[in-house]
Structure formats: C-alpha cells, structure tokens
Amino acid sequence: MPCQEIFDQQDEQYKEAVLPNAMRKRLSVEMASSFGWHKYVGLDGITMSIDEFGKSAPATRCYPILWIYC
C-alpha cells in the first residue's frame, strides 16, 4: 500500500476487493514504525516493523525472523 490516505479515500467496494473482510490473517511489513498499520491488519493480523529509533544494520540483524523469508 503506497499511501494509506489515498487507500482510505477509495470506495468500500474497492477496499473490499483489496482487503476482503473474510481474510482475517493479514501481515504488514514496514521497516519503520508500525503506527497506523493495525487499522489494516485487523485483530487477527500482525505487523512486522522496527519500532526503535536509529536501528541500522542488514535486515536479518535488525529483524532476525526475516532470515526465514530471505
């Protein structure tokens, strides 16, 4: 999702096509703050983010779980 504000302005039919209500297990991956993503992943989803200031290193060091996906 390149822009949350633009997505929020879309009609409900479009939003349902992109993020169906029936799909409850959602994942957001944001290499910055998780702020705002809970709105889109819902209660059954999770966010993967780095909510710490100034963390800098290869992704697998900052977020060790990423090695599973890389």
Short mmCIF file of C-alpha atoms in Angstrom, two decimals:
data_model
loop_
_atom_site.label_atom_id
_atom_site.label_comp_id
_atom_site.label_asym_id
_atom_site.label_seq_id
_atom_site.Cartn_x
_atom_site.Cartn_y
_atom_site.Cartn_z
CA MET A 1 0.00 0.00 0.00
CA PRO A 2 1.94 3.04 -1.17
CA CYS A 3 -0.35 5.57 0.57
CA GLN A 4 -2.78 4.86 3.40
CA GLU A 5 -4.56 8.19 2.93
CA ILE A 6 -5.35 7.51 -0.73
CA PHE A 7 -6.48 3.97 0.08
CA ASP A 8 -8.84 5.31 2.76
CA GLN A 9 -10.43 7.66 0.20
CA GLN A 10 -11.44 4.78 -2.10
CA ASP A 11 -14.99 3.46 -2.16
CA GLU A 12 -15.93 0.48 0.00
CA GLN A 13 -16.21 -1.88 -2.99
CA TYR A 14 -12.57 -1.22 -3.95
CA LYS A 15 -11.32 -1.59 -0.36
CA GLU A 16 -13.22 -4.87 -0.01
CA ALA A 17 -11.64 -6.14 -3.25
CA VAL A 18 -8.14 -5.32 -1.98
CA LEU A 19 -8.57 -6.25 1.71
CA PRO A 20 -11.54 -8.64 1.93
CA ASN A 21 -13.22 -8.73 5.34
CA ALA A 22 -13.23 -12.53 5.13
CA MET A 23 -9.41 -12.55 5.06
CA ARG A 24 -8.64 -12.16 8.74
CA LYS A 25 -4.97 -13.19 8.95
CA ARG A 26 -3.10 -10.27 7.41
CA LEU A 27 0.54 -9.26 7.61
CA SER A 28 2.09 -5.83 7.16
CA VAL A 29 5.84 -5.45 6.69
CA GLU A 30 7.16 -1.96 7.39
CA MET A 31 10.83 -1.27 8.04
CA ALA A 32 9.86 1.77 10.03
CA SER A 33 7.11 2.30 12.59
CA SER A 34 4.11 0.01 12.86
CA PHE A 35 1.99 3.09 13.58
CA GLY A 36 -1.21 3.05 11.54
CA TRP A 37 -0.91 -0.49 10.17
CA HIS A 38 -3.12 -2.13 12.80
CA LYS A 39 -6.07 -0.48 11.09
CA TYR A 40 -5.43 -2.63 8.01
CA VAL A 41 -4.25 -5.93 9.50
CA GLY A 42 -7.12 -6.10 11.99
CA LEU A 43 -7.35 -8.02 15.26
CA ASP A 44 -6.17 -11.32 13.77
CA GLY A 45 -3.27 -9.86 11.76
CA ILE A 46 0.28 -8.96 12.71
CA THR A 47 2.71 -6.20 11.86
CA MET A 48 6.42 -6.73 11.29
CA SER A 49 8.23 -3.46 11.89
CA ILE A 50 11.10 -1.84 13.72
CA ASP A 51 9.65 0.46 16.37
CA GLU A 52 13.02 1.66 17.62
CA PHE A 53 14.83 4.85 16.72
CA GLY A 54 18.20 4.68 14.99
CA LYS A 55 18.45 0.96 14.30
CA SER A 56 20.67 0.35 11.29
CA ALA A 57 22.09 -2.93 10.04
CA PRO A 58 21.33 -5.62 7.45
CA ALA A 59 17.68 -6.66 7.65
CA THR A 60 18.45 -10.10 9.07
CA ARG A 61 20.27 -8.50 12.02
CA CYS A 62 17.62 -5.88 12.72
CA TYR A 63 14.79 -8.33 12.33
CA PRO A 64 16.10 -11.88 12.85
CA ILE A 65 12.82 -13.53 11.82
CA LEU A 66 13.41 -12.26 8.26
CA TRP A 67 16.05 -14.93 7.63
CA ILE A 68 13.17 -17.39 7.32
CA TYR A 69 11.78 -15.45 4.36
CA CYS A 70 15.03 -14.32 2.69
#
